[in-house]
mmCIF file with all atom_site columns, C-alpha atoms in Angstrom:
data_model
loop_
_atom_site.group_PDB
_atom_site.id
_atom_site.type_symbol
_atom_site.label_atom_id
_atom_site.label_alt_id
_atom_site.label_comp_id
_atom_site.label_asym_id
_atom_site.label_entity_id
_atom_site.label_seq_id
_atom_site.pdbx_PDB_ins_code
_atom_site.Cartn_x
_atom_site.Cartn_y
_atom_site.Cartn_z
_atom_site.occupancy
_atom_site.B_iso_or_equiv
_atom_site.pdbx_formal_charge
_atom_site.auth_seq_id
_atom_site.auth_comp_id
_atom_site.auth_asym_id
_atom_site.auth_atom_id
_atom_site.pdbx_PDB_model_num
ATOM 1   C CA . MET M 1 1   ? -123.628 -85.230 85.917  1.00 0.00 ? 1   MET M CA 1
ATOM 2   C CA . ALA M 1 2   ? -125.089 -87.572 88.537  1.00 0.00 ? 2   ALA M CA 1
ATOM 3   C CA . LYS M 1 3   ? -124.995 -84.716 91.066  1.00 0.00 ? 3   LYS M CA 1
ATOM 4   C CA . GLN M 1 4   ? -126.933 -82.515 88.636  1.00 0.00 ? 4   GLN M CA 1
ATOM 5   C CA . THR M 1 5   ? -129.571 -85.305 88.115  1.00 0.00 ? 5   THR M CA 1
ATOM 6   C CA . ASP M 1 6   ? -129.863 -85.758 91.892  1.00 0.00 ? 6   ASP M CA 1
ATOM 7   C CA . ASN M 1 7   ? -130.422 -81.937 92.227  1.00 0.00 ? 7   ASN M CA 1
ATOM 8   C CA . ILE M 1 8   ? -133.125 -81.949 89.555  1.00 0.00 ? 8   ILE M CA 1
ATOM 9   C CA . ILE M 1 9   ? -134.925 -84.836 91.339  1.00 0.00 ? 9   ILE M CA 1
ATOM 10  C CA . LYS M 1 10  ? -134.581 -83.190 94.742  1.00 0.00 ? 10  LYS M CA 1
ATOM 11  C CA . ASN M 1 11  ? -136.058 -79.878 93.370  1.00 0.00 ? 11  ASN M CA 1
ATOM 12  C CA . ALA M 1 12  ? -138.856 -81.760 91.582  1.00 0.00 ? 12  ALA M CA 1
ATOM 13  C CA . MET M 1 13  ? -139.742 -83.650 94.886  1.00 0.00 ? 13  MET M CA 1
ATOM 14  C CA . ILE M 1 14  ? -139.711 -80.315 96.811  1.00 0.00 ? 14  ILE M CA 1
ATOM 15  C CA . LEU M 1 15  ? -142.032 -78.650 94.168  1.00 0.00 ? 15  LEU M CA 1
ATOM 16  C CA . PHE M 1 16  ? -144.289 -81.690 94.284  1.00 0.00 ? 16  PHE M CA 1
ATOM 17  C CA . MET M 1 17  ? -144.545 -81.560 98.042  1.00 0.00 ? 17  MET M CA 1
ATOM 18  C CA . ILE M 1 18  ? -145.334 -77.817 97.930  1.00 0.00 ? 18  ILE M CA 1
ATOM 19  C CA . THR M 1 19  ? -148.038 -78.438 95.403  1.00 0.00 ? 19  THR M CA 1
ATOM 20  C CA . VAL M 1 20  ? -149.703 -81.265 97.437  1.00 0.00 ? 20  VAL M CA 1
ATOM 21  C CA . ILE M 1 21  ? -149.613 -79.121 100.656 1.00 0.00 ? 21  ILE M CA 1
ATOM 22  C CA . ALA M 1 22  ? -151.068 -76.043 98.758  1.00 0.00 ? 22  ALA M CA 1
ATOM 23  C CA . GLY M 1 23  ? -153.699 -78.145 97.120  1.00 0.00 ? 23  GLY M CA 1
ATOM 24  C CA . THR M 1 24  ? -154.660 -79.790 100.482 1.00 0.00 ? 24  THR M CA 1
ATOM 25  C CA . LEU M 1 25  ? -154.935 -76.298 102.094 1.00 0.00 ? 25  LEU M CA 1
ATOM 26  C CA . LEU M 1 26  ? -156.942 -74.901 99.360  1.00 0.00 ? 26  LEU M CA 1
ATOM 27  C CA . GLY M 1 27  ? -159.356 -77.936 99.479  1.00 0.00 ? 27  GLY M CA 1
ATOM 28  C CA . LEU M 1 28  ? -159.707 -77.583 103.224 1.00 0.00 ? 28  LEU M CA 1
ATOM 29  C CA . THR M 1 29  ? -160.405 -73.832 102.965 1.00 0.00 ? 29  THR M CA 1
ATOM 30  C CA . TYR M 1 30  ? -163.064 -74.475 100.390 1.00 0.00 ? 30  TYR M CA 1
ATOM 31  C CA . GLU M 1 31  ? -164.719 -77.094 102.727 1.00 0.00 ? 31  GLU M CA 1
ATOM 32  C CA . VAL M 1 32  ? -164.561 -74.823 105.650 1.00 0.00 ? 32  VAL M CA 1
ATOM 33  C CA . THR M 1 33  ? -166.113 -71.869 103.843 1.00 0.00 ? 33  THR M CA 1
ATOM 34  C CA . LYS M 1 34  ? -168.610 -73.584 101.661 1.00 0.00 ? 34  LYS M CA 1
ATOM 35  C CA . GLU M 1 35  ? -171.422 -73.735 104.212 1.00 0.00 ? 35  GLU M CA 1
ATOM 36  C CA . PRO M 1 36  ? -171.013 -70.103 105.541 1.00 0.00 ? 36  PRO M CA 1
ATOM 37  C CA . ILE M 1 37  ? -171.032 -68.806 101.979 1.00 0.00 ? 37  ILE M CA 1
ATOM 38  C CA . ARG M 1 38  ? -174.275 -70.853 101.156 1.00 0.00 ? 38  ARG M CA 1
ATOM 39  C CA . ILE M 1 39  ? -175.815 -69.470 104.347 1.00 0.00 ? 39  ILE M CA 1
ATOM 40  C CA . GLN M 1 40  ? -174.850 -65.949 103.406 1.00 0.00 ? 40  GLN M CA 1
ATOM 41  C CA . GLN M 1 41  ? -176.267 -66.258 99.804  1.00 0.00 ? 41  GLN M CA 1
ATOM 42  C CA . GLU M 1 42  ? -179.537 -67.790 101.190 1.00 0.00 ? 42  GLU M CA 1
ATOM 43  C CA . LYS M 1 43  ? -179.762 -64.807 103.607 1.00 0.00 ? 43  LYS M CA 1
ATOM 44  C CA . LEU M 1 44  ? -179.200 -62.357 100.648 1.00 0.00 ? 44  LEU M CA 1
ATOM 45  C CA . LYS M 1 45  ? -181.871 -64.028 98.664  1.00 0.00 ? 45  LYS M CA 1
ATOM 46  C CA . ASN M 1 46  ? -184.330 -64.048 101.568 1.00 0.00 ? 46  ASN M CA 1
ATOM 47  C CA . ASN M 1 47  ? -183.754 -60.381 102.153 1.00 0.00 ? 47  ASN M CA 1
ATOM 48  C CA . ALA M 1 48  ? -184.299 -59.668 98.464  1.00 0.00 ? 48  ALA M CA 1
ATOM 49  C CA . LEU M 1 49  ? -187.513 -61.544 98.499  1.00 0.00 ? 49  LEU M CA 1
ATOM 50  C CA . LYS M 1 50  ? -188.842 -59.509 101.450 1.00 0.00 ? 50  LYS M CA 1
ATOM 51  C CA . ALA M 1 51  ? -187.688 -56.276 99.717  1.00 0.00 ? 51  ALA M CA 1
ATOM 52  C CA . VAL M 1 52  ? -189.454 -56.784 96.461  1.00 0.00 ? 52  VAL M CA 1
ATOM 53  C CA . VAL M 1 53  ? -192.794 -58.075 97.825  1.00 0.00 ? 53  VAL M CA 1
ATOM 54  C CA . ILE M 1 54  ? -193.080 -56.086 101.058 1.00 0.00 ? 54  ILE M CA 1
ATOM 55  C CA . GLY M 1 55  ? -195.553 -57.513 103.590 1.00 0.00 ? 55  GLY M CA 1
ATOM 56  C CA . ALA M 1 56  ? -195.543 -61.065 102.241 1.00 0.00 ? 56  ALA M CA 1
ATOM 57  C CA . SER M 1 57  ? -195.030 -63.682 104.985 1.00 0.00 ? 57  SER M CA 1
ATOM 58  C CA . ASP M 1 58  ? -194.323 -66.708 102.893 1.00 0.00 ? 58  ASP M CA 1
ATOM 59  C CA . PHE M 1 59  ? -192.592 -67.448 99.628  1.00 0.00 ? 59  PHE M CA 1
ATOM 60  C CA . VAL M 1 60  ? -193.295 -70.704 97.867  1.00 0.00 ? 60  VAL M CA 1
ATOM 61  C CA . LEU M 1 61  ? -190.942 -71.957 95.058  1.00 0.00 ? 61  LEU M CA 1
ATOM 62  C CA . VAL M 1 62  ? -192.903 -72.406 91.766  1.00 0.00 ? 62  VAL M CA 1
ATOM 63  C CA . ASP M 1 63  ? -191.859 -75.037 89.187  1.00 0.00 ? 63  ASP M CA 1
ATOM 64  C CA . LEU M 1 64  ? -190.554 -73.455 85.962  1.00 0.00 ? 64  LEU M CA 1
ATOM 65  C CA . GLU M 1 65  ? -190.146 -75.035 82.558  1.00 0.00 ? 65  GLU M CA 1
ATOM 66  C CA . GLU M 1 66  ? -186.672 -75.106 80.976  1.00 0.00 ? 66  GLU M CA 1
ATOM 67  C CA . GLU M 1 67  ? -187.613 -72.357 78.565  1.00 0.00 ? 67  GLU M CA 1
ATOM 68  C CA . ALA M 1 68  ? -188.013 -69.784 81.365  1.00 0.00 ? 68  ALA M CA 1
ATOM 69  C CA . LYS M 1 69  ? -184.679 -70.708 82.801  1.00 0.00 ? 69  LYS M CA 1
ATOM 70  C CA . GLU M 1 70  ? -183.044 -70.162 79.379  1.00 0.00 ? 70  GLU M CA 1
ATOM 71  C CA . GLN M 1 71  ? -184.446 -66.628 79.384  1.00 0.00 ? 71  GLN M CA 1
ATOM 72  C CA . GLY M 1 72  ? -182.705 -65.808 82.661  1.00 0.00 ? 72  GLY M CA 1
ATOM 73  C CA . ILE M 1 73  ? -185.473 -66.765 85.190  1.00 0.00 ? 73  ILE M CA 1
ATOM 74  C CA . GLN M 1 74  ? -183.572 -68.712 87.840  1.00 0.00 ? 74  GLN M CA 1
ATOM 75  C CA . ASN M 1 75  ? -186.492 -69.167 90.252  1.00 0.00 ? 75  ASN M CA 1
ATOM 76  C CA . LEU M 1 76  ? -190.098 -68.022 90.635  1.00 0.00 ? 76  LEU M CA 1
ATOM 77  C CA . TYR M 1 77  ? -191.692 -67.567 94.046  1.00 0.00 ? 77  TYR M CA 1
ATOM 78  C CA . GLU M 1 78  ? -195.385 -67.102 94.837  1.00 0.00 ? 78  GLU M CA 1
ATOM 79  C CA . ALA M 1 79  ? -195.664 -64.572 97.663  1.00 0.00 ? 79  ALA M CA 1
ATOM 80  C CA . THR M 1 80  ? -198.492 -64.913 100.180 1.00 0.00 ? 80  THR M CA 1
ATOM 81  C CA . LYS M 1 81  ? -199.850 -63.186 103.221 1.00 0.00 ? 81  LYS M CA 1
ATOM 82  C CA . ASP M 1 82  ? -202.416 -64.904 105.429 1.00 0.00 ? 82  ASP M CA 1
ATOM 83  C CA . GLY M 1 83  ? -202.731 -67.611 102.854 1.00 0.00 ? 83  GLY M CA 1
ATOM 84  C CA . ALA M 1 84  ? -203.637 -65.191 99.947  1.00 0.00 ? 84  ALA M CA 1
ATOM 85  C CA . VAL M 1 85  ? -201.314 -64.561 96.975  1.00 0.00 ? 85  VAL M CA 1
ATOM 86  C CA . VAL M 1 86  ? -200.007 -61.013 97.074  1.00 0.00 ? 86  VAL M CA 1
ATOM 87  C CA . GLY M 1 87  ? -197.488 -61.151 94.385  1.00 0.00 ? 87  GLY M CA 1
ATOM 88  C CA . TYR M 1 88  ? -194.520 -62.954 92.632  1.00 0.00 ? 88  TYR M CA 1
ATOM 89  C CA . ALA M 1 89  ? -190.838 -62.749 92.998  1.00 0.00 ? 89  ALA M CA 1
ATOM 90  C CA . PHE M 1 90  ? -188.586 -63.604 90.068  1.00 0.00 ? 90  PHE M CA 1
ATOM 91  C CA . GLU M 1 91  ? -185.003 -64.453 90.753  1.00 0.00 ? 91  GLU M CA 1
ATOM 92  C CA . MET M 1 92  ? -183.363 -63.290 87.595  1.00 0.00 ? 92  MET M CA 1
ATOM 93  C CA . THR M 1 93  ? -179.861 -63.361 85.916  1.00 0.00 ? 93  THR M CA 1
ATOM 94  C CA . ALA M 1 94  ? -179.127 -60.482 83.626  1.00 0.00 ? 94  ALA M CA 1
ATOM 95  C CA . THR M 1 95  ? -176.359 -61.650 81.347  1.00 0.00 ? 95  THR M CA 1
ATOM 96  C CA . GLU M 1 96  ? -175.626 -58.417 79.500  1.00 0.00 ? 96  GLU M CA 1
ATOM 97  C CA . GLY M 1 97  ? -174.070 -56.490 82.457  1.00 0.00 ? 97  GLY M CA 1
ATOM 98  C CA . TYR M 1 98  ? -170.923 -54.413 81.738  1.00 0.00 ? 98  TYR M CA 1
ATOM 99  C CA . GLY M 1 99  ? -168.972 -56.325 84.481  1.00 0.00 ? 99  GLY M CA 1
ATOM 100 C CA . GLY M 1 100 ? -170.644 -59.687 83.961  1.00 0.00 ? 100 GLY M CA 1
ATOM 101 C CA . ASP M 1 101 ? -173.863 -61.358 85.106  1.00 0.00 ? 101 ASP M CA 1
ATOM 102 C CA . ILE M 1 102 ? -176.115 -59.468 87.474  1.00 0.00 ? 102 ILE M CA 1
ATOM 103 C CA . ALA M 1 103 ? -178.374 -61.465 89.835  1.00 0.00 ? 103 ALA M CA 1
ATOM 104 C CA . LEU M 1 104 ? -181.503 -59.670 90.838  1.00 0.00 ? 104 LEU M CA 1
ATOM 105 C CA . MET M 1 105 ? -184.993 -60.129 92.394  1.00 0.00 ? 105 MET M CA 1
ATOM 106 C CA . VAL M 1 106 ? -188.094 -58.654 90.614  1.00 0.00 ? 106 VAL M CA 1
ATOM 107 C CA . GLY M 1 107 ? -191.345 -58.287 92.512  1.00 0.00 ? 107 GLY M CA 1
ATOM 108 C CA . ILE M 1 108 ? -194.740 -58.099 90.668  1.00 0.00 ? 108 ILE M CA 1
ATOM 109 C CA . GLY M 1 109 ? -198.000 -57.611 92.416  1.00 0.00 ? 109 GLY M CA 1
ATOM 110 C CA . ILE M 1 110 ? -201.239 -59.129 91.608  1.00 0.00 ? 110 ILE M CA 1
ATOM 111 C CA . ASP M 1 111 ? -202.465 -55.680 90.457  1.00 0.00 ? 111 ASP M CA 1
ATOM 112 C CA . ASP M 1 112 ? -200.054 -56.184 87.362  1.00 0.00 ? 112 ASP M CA 1
ATOM 113 C CA . GLN M 1 113 ? -197.555 -53.561 88.610  1.00 0.00 ? 113 GLN M CA 1
ATOM 114 C CA . ILE M 1 114 ? -193.877 -53.984 89.470  1.00 0.00 ? 114 ILE M CA 1
ATOM 115 C CA . LEU M 1 115 ? -193.417 -53.768 93.274  1.00 0.00 ? 115 LEU M CA 1
ATOM 116 C CA . GLY M 1 116 ? -189.688 -53.334 93.133  1.00 0.00 ? 116 GLY M CA 1
ATOM 117 C CA . ILE M 1 117 ? -186.266 -54.800 92.321  1.00 0.00 ? 117 ILE M CA 1
ATOM 118 C CA . ASP M 1 118 ? -183.317 -55.714 94.428  1.00 0.00 ? 118 ASP M CA 1
ATOM 119 C CA . VAL M 1 119 ? -179.863 -56.534 93.110  1.00 0.00 ? 119 VAL M CA 1
ATOM 120 C CA . ILE M 1 120 ? -178.382 -59.647 94.857  1.00 0.00 ? 120 ILE M CA 1
ATOM 121 C CA . LYS M 1 121 ? -174.994 -59.797 93.225  1.00 0.00 ? 121 LYS M CA 1
ATOM 122 C CA . HIS M 1 122 ? -172.963 -57.805 90.606  1.00 0.00 ? 122 HIS M CA 1
ATOM 123 C CA . ASN M 1 123 ? -169.558 -56.961 89.417  1.00 0.00 ? 123 ASN M CA 1
ATOM 124 C CA . GLU M 1 124 ? -170.270 -53.533 88.073  1.00 0.00 ? 124 GLU M CA 1
ATOM 125 C CA . THR M 1 125 ? -167.976 -50.638 88.272  1.00 0.00 ? 125 THR M CA 1
ATOM 126 C CA . PRO M 1 126 ? -168.013 -48.746 91.607  1.00 0.00 ? 126 PRO M CA 1
ATOM 127 C CA . GLY M 1 127 ? -169.519 -45.251 91.163  1.00 0.00 ? 127 GLY M CA 1
ATOM 128 C CA . LEU M 1 128 ? -171.051 -46.059 87.846  1.00 0.00 ? 128 LEU M CA 1
ATOM 129 C CA . GLY M 1 129 ? -172.815 -49.434 87.191  1.00 0.00 ? 129 GLY M CA 1
ATOM 130 C CA . ALA M 1 130 ? -172.819 -50.283 90.913  1.00 0.00 ? 130 ALA M CA 1
ATOM 131 C CA . LYS M 1 131 ? -175.489 -47.439 91.347  1.00 0.00 ? 131 LYS M CA 1
ATOM 132 C CA . ILE M 1 132 ? -178.000 -50.203 90.346  1.00 0.00 ? 132 ILE M CA 1
ATOM 133 C CA . THR M 1 133 ? -178.089 -51.105 94.054  1.00 0.00 ? 133 THR M CA 1
ATOM 134 C CA . GLU M 1 134 ? -179.045 -47.547 95.021  1.00 0.00 ? 134 GLU M CA 1
ATOM 135 C CA . GLN M 1 135 ? -182.596 -46.406 95.621  1.00 0.00 ? 135 GLN M CA 1
ATOM 136 C CA . PRO M 1 136 ? -182.800 -43.586 92.949  1.00 0.00 ? 136 PRO M CA 1
ATOM 137 C CA . PHE M 1 137 ? -182.423 -46.324 90.182  1.00 0.00 ? 137 PHE M CA 1
ATOM 138 C CA . LYS M 1 138 ? -184.382 -49.122 91.953  1.00 0.00 ? 138 LYS M CA 1
ATOM 139 C CA . SER M 1 139 ? -187.227 -46.803 92.764  1.00 0.00 ? 139 SER M CA 1
ATOM 140 C CA . GLU M 1 140 ? -187.844 -46.033 89.100  1.00 0.00 ? 140 GLU M CA 1
ATOM 141 C CA . PHE M 1 141 ? -189.305 -49.607 88.654  1.00 0.00 ? 141 PHE M CA 1
ATOM 142 C CA . GLU M 1 142 ? -191.731 -49.315 91.569  1.00 0.00 ? 142 GLU M CA 1
ATOM 143 C CA . GLY M 1 143 ? -195.221 -48.987 90.328  1.00 0.00 ? 143 GLY M CA 1
ATOM 144 C CA . GLN M 1 144 ? -194.420 -49.437 86.581  1.00 0.00 ? 144 GLN M CA 1
ATOM 145 C CA . PRO M 1 145 ? -196.821 -51.433 84.623  1.00 0.00 ? 145 PRO M CA 1
ATOM 146 C CA . THR M 1 146 ? -195.964 -54.957 83.473  1.00 0.00 ? 146 THR M CA 1
ATOM 147 C CA . ALA M 1 147 ? -195.641 -53.735 79.875  1.00 0.00 ? 147 ALA M CA 1
ATOM 148 C CA . PRO M 1 148 ? -192.190 -53.575 78.356  1.00 0.00 ? 148 PRO M CA 1
ATOM 149 C CA . LEU M 1 149 ? -189.949 -50.872 79.821  1.00 0.00 ? 149 LEU M CA 1
ATOM 150 C CA . ALA M 1 150 ? -187.491 -48.688 77.778  1.00 0.00 ? 150 ALA M CA 1
ATOM 151 C CA . VAL M 1 151 ? -184.265 -47.177 79.014  1.00 0.00 ? 151 VAL M CA 1
ATOM 152 C CA . ILE M 1 152 ? -183.968 -43.539 78.260  1.00 0.00 ? 152 ILE M CA 1
ATOM 153 C CA . LYS M 1 153 ? -180.878 -41.269 78.475  1.00 0.00 ? 153 LYS M CA 1
ATOM 154 C CA . GLY M 1 154 ? -181.120 -38.204 80.696  1.00 0.00 ? 154 GLY M CA 1
ATOM 155 C CA . ALA M 1 155 ? -183.322 -37.339 83.648  1.00 0.00 ? 155 ALA M CA 1
ATOM 156 C CA . ALA M 1 156 ? -186.293 -39.386 84.638  1.00 0.00 ? 156 ALA M CA 1
ATOM 157 C CA . THR M 1 157 ? -189.539 -38.139 83.117  1.00 0.00 ? 157 THR M CA 1
ATOM 158 C CA . GLY M 1 158 ? -191.857 -39.994 85.323  1.00 0.00 ? 158 GLY M CA 1
ATOM 159 C CA . ASN M 1 159 ? -193.560 -41.355 82.255  1.00 0.00 ? 159 ASN M CA 1
ATOM 160 C CA . PRO M 1 160 ? -194.862 -44.899 82.595  1.00 0.00 ? 160 PRO M CA 1
ATOM 161 C CA . GLY M 1 161 ? -192.658 -47.441 80.871  1.00 0.00 ? 161 GLY M CA 1
ATOM 162 C CA . GLU M 1 162 ? -189.523 -45.283 81.040  1.00 0.00 ? 162 GLU M CA 1
ATOM 163 C CA . ILE M 1 163 ? -186.404 -45.976 83.035  1.00 0.00 ? 163 ILE M CA 1
ATOM 164 C CA . ALA M 1 164 ? -183.643 -43.333 83.199  1.00 0.00 ? 164 ALA M CA 1
ATOM 165 C CA . SER M 1 165 ? -180.357 -44.719 82.499  1.00 0.00 ? 165 SER M CA 1
ATOM 166 C CA . ILE M 1 166 ? -177.570 -44.291 85.087  1.00 0.00 ? 166 ILE M CA 1
ATOM 167 C CA . SER M 1 167 ? -175.161 -41.728 83.739  1.00 0.00 ? 167 SER M CA 1
ATOM 168 C CA . GLY M 1 168 ? -172.003 -43.582 82.337  1.00 0.00 ? 168 GLY M CA 1
ATOM 169 C CA . ALA M 1 169 ? -173.727 -46.982 82.915  1.00 0.00 ? 169 ALA M CA 1
ATOM 170 C CA . THR M 1 170 ? -176.231 -47.337 80.075  1.00 0.00 ? 170 THR M CA 1
ATOM 171 C CA . ILE M 1 171 ? -175.174 -50.998 79.398  1.00 0.00 ? 171 ILE M CA 1
ATOM 172 C CA . THR M 1 172 ? -175.703 -51.998 83.016  1.00 0.00 ? 172 THR M CA 1
ATOM 173 C CA . SER M 1 173 ? -179.091 -50.027 83.144  1.00 0.00 ? 173 SER M CA 1
ATOM 174 C CA . ALA M 1 174 ? -180.281 -51.634 79.956  1.00 0.00 ? 174 ALA M CA 1
ATOM 175 C CA . SER M 1 175 ? -179.232 -55.148 81.259  1.00 0.00 ? 175 SER M CA 1
ATOM 176 C CA . VAL M 1 176 ? -181.226 -54.771 84.488  1.00 0.00 ? 176 VAL M CA 1
ATOM 177 C CA . THR M 1 177 ? -184.244 -53.400 82.527  1.00 0.00 ? 177 THR M CA 1
ATOM 178 C CA . ASN M 1 178 ? -184.143 -56.217 80.045  1.00 0.00 ? 178 ASN M CA 1
ATOM 179 C CA . ALA M 1 179 ? -184.158 -58.836 82.954  1.00 0.00 ? 179 ALA M CA 1
ATOM 180 C CA . VAL M 1 180 ? -187.140 -56.967 84.401  1.00 0.00 ? 180 VAL M CA 1
ATOM 181 C CA . ASN M 1 181 ? -188.805 -57.089 80.997  1.00 0.00 ? 181 ASN M CA 1
ATOM 182 C CA . VAL M 1 182 ? -188.327 -60.913 80.810  1.00 0.00 ? 182 VAL M CA 1
ATOM 183 C CA . ALA M 1 183 ? -189.928 -61.252 84.316  1.00 0.00 ? 183 ALA M CA 1
ATOM 184 C CA . THR M 1 184 ? -192.906 -58.945 83.279  1.00 0.00 ? 184 THR M CA 1
ATOM 185 C CA . GLN M 1 185 ? -193.468 -60.797 80.069  1.00 0.00 ? 185 GLN M CA 1
ATOM 186 C CA . TYR M 1 186 ? -193.427 -64.169 81.803  1.00 0.00 ? 186 TYR M CA 1
ATOM 187 C CA . TYR M 1 187 ? -195.916 -62.791 84.401  1.00 0.00 ? 187 TYR M CA 1
ATOM 188 C CA . THR M 1 188 ? -198.163 -61.372 81.624  1.00 0.00 ? 188 THR M CA 1
ATOM 189 C CA . ASP M 1 189 ? -198.037 -64.623 79.679  1.00 0.00 ? 189 ASP M CA 1
ATOM 190 C CA . ASN M 1 190 ? -198.573 -66.957 82.602  1.00 0.00 ? 190 ASN M CA 1
ATOM 191 C CA . MET M 1 191 ? -200.052 -65.149 85.637  1.00 0.00 ? 191 MET M CA 1
ATOM 192 C CA . ALA M 1 192 ? -201.733 -61.911 84.762  1.00 0.00 ? 192 ALA M CA 1
ATOM 193 C CA . GLY M 1 193 ? -205.377 -61.940 85.888  1.00 0.00 ? 193 GLY M CA 1
ATOM 194 C CA . VAL M 1 194 ? -204.970 -64.936 88.154  1.00 0.00 ? 194 VAL M CA 1
ATOM 195 C CA . LYS M 1 195 ? -205.766 -63.723 91.540  1.00 0.00 ? 195 LYS M CA 1
#
């Protein structure tokens, strides 16, 4: 009986030591990779800013009220070139994606048109929803008015305000479009006409 108790204590101590070592290694790995991950995320964000407001040289973070953040606007940047405002970039989170949240950047010019979108992060299905990162889908937003956009099934018609759904990824297409609509509505309510 005493031998069995000693064996249980020995096994518990071994398991405890393995847990401590594994936890320590996990913590060290986190600390070592935290900064490179942050730098990579910052690089992705900066590339997205430059992609949605082409030609802008500076991006200044604009203060947002809490209501805007609740709608999915994470950050708002004023894009300038040679000191003049050329547009705005909205860092958005689309929460209704098929594979979870979708982080994207939406560019809107001072001419009240969408300049473009760029997807920063997603977990969508490869070959279906992941096509939101490809040019055929992203280019549908370019030049669209800041009026609400609607997702249509089938081929693109070229009509203003219509975005063709990605075949097999209607939920993802609608999620991105809804996030763009939030950005354009905020722009219309707060910045349209301010040059």
